[in-house]
Each structure stands twice: as C-alpha cells, then as structure tokens.
C-alpha cells in the first residue's frame, strides 16, 4: 500500500512488495543523505557532522536489528565499534598490516564478541534488563581497558590512526560516501531480513519467544544470528569511521556518546522499523546542532525535548506517521480499515 | 509399531516429582486421552514431550525413527510433534492467517517459502473453521477461537503427532461438539495421532480409544474408557480429590475443574 | 583488614544506592536512570546551603528533603504516562523517560553550577579502628549507610507499611485482594527511595565529595548493584553492594587503580550471568517472572486486556 506503511514494523507479514517497492525506502533514504555534500557547499564542518550522523544511523540500524528484531537489549554497540576500530587501527599502525586484512579482522572480532554475549544471554535465559546490564558492564569494561592500556591505546588522549592516511577515505566528501555506502548496505540488509523467513522469525520471537519455539523456530540460533549481524555492522561502522576521521579515543565510542544516542534515536524513530534509525538519527543530530549555542544548558533542553517527544510518540515517529498516513489514505478510499496488528 | 516411546521420564521440581518415571507408548493413528486428578502431572508430561521443560531423567524418548532425548522445543516440532497448550500463546502483532503461516513456514526442518506458507495457512484455516477470521487480529478471538488458532498453527507445520492440553475445557456444548468432530476428522482423514490431556469426561468417552490415568506423577491405569472407569484404583484416586470424582465423569461438559496446577506442578 | 574496612565504607554506600533503585524497580518495573542525577542534585543544593553559611544539619536536611521531593515530583509527573503502559513497553519507556530526566537534571546542574561540589568536611584526627587508621568522615559515612539500611529493613519487616510494600512486590494482585492499595504503597516506596538517594548524597559528601558530573557513574553503579543483587530484591542489593565494595577495595590493593573497574565490572557481569536470580539466590520466588508480572503491576483493575489474560494463564501452567 503506502511506502511509509511498508517501513513500519506492524505492517502485515503476508504482504510482500516486489523488489522495487520493497527496497524503494532504502534507496530514497540513501539518495536524500547522498545530497548532503553537494548541498553543504564545501563546508567541511557540515560534512563532518553529516558523517557522524550517518555513522550514528548505522549504529542505529545495528541496534534496531538486534533489539527491535529480537528484543535483546545489546547496550554495547559503542564498545563493539571500539573493538573493531582499535583492532584495525592498532594492527595497521603498530604492525603495518594492510587495511584489507585488519578491517575484516576487527569486524570479525566485534562479531564474535557480540555473538558470544548473545549466546551467553540465551544460554542463561536472561531477561531484557539483565541482557542490558550484562552488555552495559561489557561496554564499561572495554571503555576502562581502552583508558587503562595507555601504552597501546594512548588512553583518554586517543590515538591518531596512521593507516589510511593519504587514501581516499581521508577526503571528507569521499569518506562521507564511504560511510554512507556502509549505511546503504546496512539498510538493505535489514530490509532483506524483514522480507525473508528470518524476518518472520524475528516478528514471532518479539511477540512471544515460547510460542515461536513451539511453531518450530530455533529461537537461540535466531537471536545469536541477529546479535552477530548487528555486531558486524556496528564494528564495520566504527572502524570505517576511525579511518575516515583519522583519530579515535575512548570518548568516540563511549556508552554515553554512542549507545545513549543510539537508543534515543532508535526509540524516537520507531523501534524495529526500517527507517526509524534514519529519522531518529537525523532528529537527534539536528537537536544537537540547534542546541549548540545554548552552551551548557544544551543537555537540559535536549533532555526536555526528548521527554516531550517520548511521551508524545512513545511508539516512535515512523510508526506514528505511518499510522496517520494509513488512516488518512483509508478514509480517502472510503474504507475504515486499520492496519492489522499495527503497533 | 509405536510412534512415540517414552521410558523412565521423570521431572522433579525442587525434589517433588511431578512426573515420576513414566513409560508410555503411543501407536500411529491412536487417539489417547491422558486423564487424572489435578496435579497428577499430565500437563508437565506434555511439556516434557514438547521439550518446553527439560526432564530430570529420561532413558528413552523415541519418535518414529528419531531419538529426541534432550531435544530443544523446535527440534521436537521439526520431528513432527505439534503442541497446543491449554492457553495457547499467540503472536499479538499478527493476523490469524499470519500466525498460522508462521507455523507452516517453520514447522518442519525445511523452511517453506512465503507464498507456500500462506497457502498452507489458508488450507488449515479452512480445516479448523477459522477461514472467516483469517484477516482478524489474533487478539480478537474468543477462547475457543484462540484454541483453534493454536491447533491451526500446530497443524500448519504438518505434524504426525498432536499434543493437546485440555482443548475442551470451558467450551460451550456447541463448541465442544465441533472440537470433538474436528479431532476425530484429523485422525480419520489426515492420519494424525493424538495424545491429549482432558478433564471433560464426556469428550473422553466419545473420542478416546485408550485412556491413560495418571496420579501423583505415575501411570495409575490404562485401557479403554469403560475398562478404566471400573478400575478401583482410579475411583479411589478421584475420590481423594473433591469435585473431580466419578460424578464429574458423567457431569456436564466443562463442569470439571480445568486447571492443572497445585504445588507439585510448581514454579508459577 | 584495611581492605575490608575501606571496602565496607564504599560497599555500604553502594548498598544504599542499590537498595534505593531496586525498591522502585521491584515495585513497578521502572528502572530509574535518573537516580544518580537525583543524588547529585540533592548534594549540590545541599552544598549551596553550606556555602551560604547554613549549619551542617540544615544542609543535610535540605539534601535529603530535596531528594525526596525530586523523587516524588518525577514519579507524579513524567512517570505517570509510563505507569499506564505494561510489560516490556513500560520497561523501555521508563528507561527512556528517566534517561531524559537525567539529562535535564544534569544539564541544569552543569550549566548553573559547573564547579560545585558537595563535601562535608569532618574535623578531628583519624580514628583507629581495629588497628587501622580511618578518616572520621569515612566512618560517619559508613555509619550513616548502615543506619539507613537498618532503617529500611526495619521499615520493610516490622511496620504495616513495610509489610504492604513486600506484599505488593511479591504479588500485586494478591495484595490488592487483601485490601492493600498499590498506589499508596508506591508513594511510600518512592519517598523511601528518594530518602535513600539523599542518604547516599550525604554519605558520599562525608567520605569524599560529590561533583556535578558524578550522576551518570552513580546511576550505573546503582543499576549494576541492583542487578547483581537480583533486581527488585532489597536484601540482595544490600549484600551485593557490600560485596562489590569489598571487591573494589581488594582490586585496588592488588591490581592497581586502573584495572580496578575492570575487575569490579567483570565480577558483576559474571555474577549476573551465573546467578540472574541474584546473589542471594531464589528466596521463594522467581524474579525471571518479572516481565510477565509487570504487566499487571500498579495499574488499577480497569485494564484487564487479552494479553493479561494470556499472561495469567501462562503463569498458571505447571
């Protein structure tokens, strides 16, 4: 039916658009974001803000797959990104290994880490909050290790990433398109999952894990798989960003810098929705930028705005818009139907 | 040849045995009713077979030519055992057709594609009589409707054996008739085997070919319904439980207590 | 011995933190991410009273009072819509809303008093305790934590209100059947939790100082302690706090300050994974059931939905 509708989690499973319509939201979102550098008129600042935005959105897609998809509150997106980024930066910097080896290696390490945490949580049947706290502590452990292993990581002063300097990644605009390409892969991957049997399994697990198992779904495998996919995406985004920026520090990947913003963006955009992270990420970044002149009061106003947003659209902006759109079009067609099971 | 073979199946909750060394065989094409007073361990037995509850001990759990000792819930499902719990859990964000299609898609080891799963769902909805409600949200169904949905979800996965937990409890006489006819048709026309926990004794009389009576986690007696009814041990077990005695046997449909529970089933 | 004493001082504060956040969570399924911010807010206002020449006792009273008022105020306003949701939706919304509240509080504090710190200097020479020289402030802080914990336990276990609270935490429906009003119980718990936040502020001020930027760390510590204790289990949180305090002191003495947090956090994570039901184990009820239970918590009898019926039936099965 409508484009927005198909991007909403509550959209019926049974309806599956053709390839073109199915991926149209992804293409449109990437095209719009692709317009930023030409419109920025050569402003390095705007491009760097946009780069950070795209990376945040990519983290958001990862979080959305694992939490919105299977209900695992993985609060270590930033830490996984850090693992991948530091692995690649250090192996390339200290040992001189080529990026073509260290990037995948870092991503593989992050994937293993995320999958292992998920496997542990599944094995021990941990509840949402427990998964959240275990992964949060894992985040803090990584953070403290980065701070503590000063001789390797440079501690809180950070690390200049030598590898990749002089390559196309260091050109601000090309670097932007590199992270955007990764986001495109992430969004298309999420769409592909939604359209596949795995997407059905996600929906069933989110609704009721026990019923899903009785229906024949391998819940444990699906959850670990979701965590692995998310960790890989977060790791790739983190290490790509490190090489584009040429600098990493523990703050780049800290819980408060990454995970908090990711949660806010995804929750605001709409958990489990395809475009939720994009909408939420843009809003969060815009808020940040608009409030910047307020100085220290920024945080308070930011919090107040979020408070209002969360209380006004607790389901998230994308589903809210999708619903209104659906209702409007339904009235227009003279049918009073509501999307079955929209939430 | 037995379709399902269980030997030494035991489950203890904190030392108390809910199921205490059960041996049970179910032949292909049989309709077997599992009855017994509240807290006899019937529901626990079904949960053990379905893989929802891990057994404390089990020497043999064979289904067809498969060994299912220690199998996970989805592995039991893939082997061909469909389970419908007393209060079937649902997928609240889905329509009736979608929920049944999920059962079709994942019910066997090889996953069905989108279109085939939906097609299969429609067939099963016709079979159980939910076709009218196919597009309705699952949360809009009545109790009977929800049970039928659970049954449809299990059937959509093409099971060989159905485990049903008190499918008749709390139904109106009309619904009861429908449920009895439906289960009989599943066996007669689709060759399913049924192992079924029930408190509604008229339904047991009408439908069961073999009755297994459980009490305190053990098999007390088994045989055809008339035979079991005369068994003094069975009468004694039921008399020990108020309101569930032989009077309840002939009582009105749904009159018998429908809850499996008590401290022995524990954990809740 | 020094390790044990140092660890106990920190541990008692962690225990109070954990108990404060755990009480509210056990009752309503709201995990209060603004808890640390409340502690800091109360402490900073207390420090303003002291800086203005107010007597120490007034500063302490203002600190605790403000923590209570903040707690109650937040609970009554922004959390009201949260209590109208159920199950996982409530958990997630409560995390987001309290996180936003924490931003607001932190933001106001940082912009208004960027360098304020709350510290209650205790005059007097160090005191010998079992052969270890301890600062007077640390001892007072430990004593205060102990008194607060003891008071909480007495309240929970000897008074009528306490019995009502424990009833609701264990089984809200049953409590309602016995004529307990969950809304009133919630008020008592929120006030208690606020007062404990005030106690943490004061104790922290005695032992060292509370800085404006400490809110986030305090919240994380509170959450970790509460979860290690078995979310919603008050005694568990108290024990977990003390144990983690001891682990912290032990780690500081053996592996050095920089690795201390890693050791502490790993210890917490391992405990959670090995014993999700909490450090004290199962005391007759299974906290994993919480998710299902939250759906029925607090709200009035007017909201029995289909899902609740399914929940209930789900819990009844053996």
Tab-separated table of N, CA and C in Angstrom, chain B residues 166 168-173 176 198-203 248-259:
chain	number	residue	atom	x	y	z
B	166	UNK	N	-5.929	-30.038	27.327
B	166	UNK	CA	-7.298	-29.645	27.680
B	166	UNK	C	-7.957	-28.763	26.625
B	168	UNK	N	-10.823	-28.974	25.462
B	168	UNK	CA	-12.274	-28.848	25.607
B	168	UNK	C	-12.687	-28.002	26.811
B	169	UNK	N	-11.747	-27.693	27.703
B	169	UNK	CA	-12.130	-27.039	28.961
B	169	UNK	C	-12.805	-25.705	28.689
B	170	UNK	N	-13.942	-25.520	29.328
B	170	UNK	CA	-14.615	-24.220	29.279
B	170	UNK	C	-15.349	-23.931	27.987
B	171	UNK	N	-15.569	-24.957	27.145
B	171	UNK	CA	-16.271	-24.708	25.886
B	171	UNK	C	-17.781	-24.837	26.082
B	172	UNK	N	-18.544	-24.159	25.236
B	172	UNK	CA	-19.998	-24.327	25.238
B	172	UNK	C	-20.304	-25.677	24.591
B	173	UNK	N	-21.507	-26.233	24.800
B	173	UNK	CA	-21.826	-27.542	24.209
B	173	UNK	C	-21.615	-27.564	22.702
B	176	UNK	N	-17.956	-27.679	21.950
B	176	UNK	CA	-17.434	-28.980	22.348
B	176	UNK	C	-17.652	-29.990	21.228
B	198	UNK	N	-7.200	-34.327	29.164
B	198	UNK	CA	-8.571	-33.843	29.221
B	198	UNK	C	-9.197	-34.042	30.595
B	199	UNK	N	-10.046	-33.080	30.960
B	199	UNK	CA	-10.839	-33.199	32.178
B	199	UNK	C	-12.312	-33.392	31.848
B	200	UNK	N	-12.699	-33.058	30.629
B	200	UNK	CA	-14.115	-33.135	30.272
B	200	UNK	C	-14.429	-34.579	29.880
B	201	UNK	N	-14.987	-35.324	30.836
B	201	UNK	CA	-15.084	-36.765	30.668
B	201	UNK	C	-16.010	-37.214	29.549
B	202	UNK	N	-17.111	-36.535	29.294
B	202	UNK	CA	-17.943	-36.978	28.162
B	202	UNK	C	-17.148	-36.971	26.865
B	203	UNK	N	-16.282	-35.991	26.711
B	203	UNK	CA	-15.468	-35.927	25.499
B	203	UNK	C	-14.509	-37.110	25.449
B	248	UNK	N	-18.078	-36.345	38.406
B	248	UNK	CA	-17.625	-35.411	37.378
B	248	UNK	C	-17.437	-36.096	36.037
B	249	UNK	N	-17.224	-37.394	36.095
B	249	UNK	CA	-17.033	-38.207	34.898
B	249	UNK	C	-18.229	-38.047	33.962
B	250	UNK	N	-19.433	-38.087	34.564
B	250	UNK	CA	-20.628	-38.012	33.746
B	250	UNK	C	-21.216	-36.616	33.764
B	251	UNK	N	-20.496	-35.705	34.372
B	251	UNK	CA	-21.042	-34.355	34.556
B	251	UNK	C	-21.162	-33.583	33.261
B	252	UNK	N	-21.672	-32.366	33.405
B	252	UNK	CA	-21.875	-31.518	32.235
B	252	UNK	C	-20.512	-31.155	31.640
B	253	UNK	N	-20.469	-30.923	30.345
B	253	UNK	CA	-19.218	-30.513	29.716
B	253	UNK	C	-18.668	-29.264	30.383
B	254	UNK	N	-17.426	-29.287	30.650
B	254	UNK	CA	-16.803	-28.107	31.228
B	254	UNK	C	-17.033	-27.965	32.708
B	255	UNK	N	-17.780	-28.908	33.298
B	255	UNK	CA	-18.058	-28.767	34.721
B	255	UNK	C	-16.841	-29.122	35.555
B	256	UNK	N	-16.022	-29.993	35.015
B	256	UNK	CA	-14.873	-30.436	35.798
B	256	UNK	C	-13.850	-29.317	35.886
B	257	UNK	N	-13.093	-29.317	36.961
B	257	UNK	CA	-12.066	-28.283	37.104
B	257	UNK	C	-11.085	-28.387	35.939
B	258	UNK	N	-10.655	-27.260	35.474
B	258	UNK	CA	-9.865	-27.292	34.250
B	258	UNK	C	-8.428	-26.927	34.507
B	259	UNK	N	-8.105	-26.686	35.749
B	259	UNK	CA	-6.737	-26.216	35.954
B	259	UNK	C	-5.796	-27.297	36.425
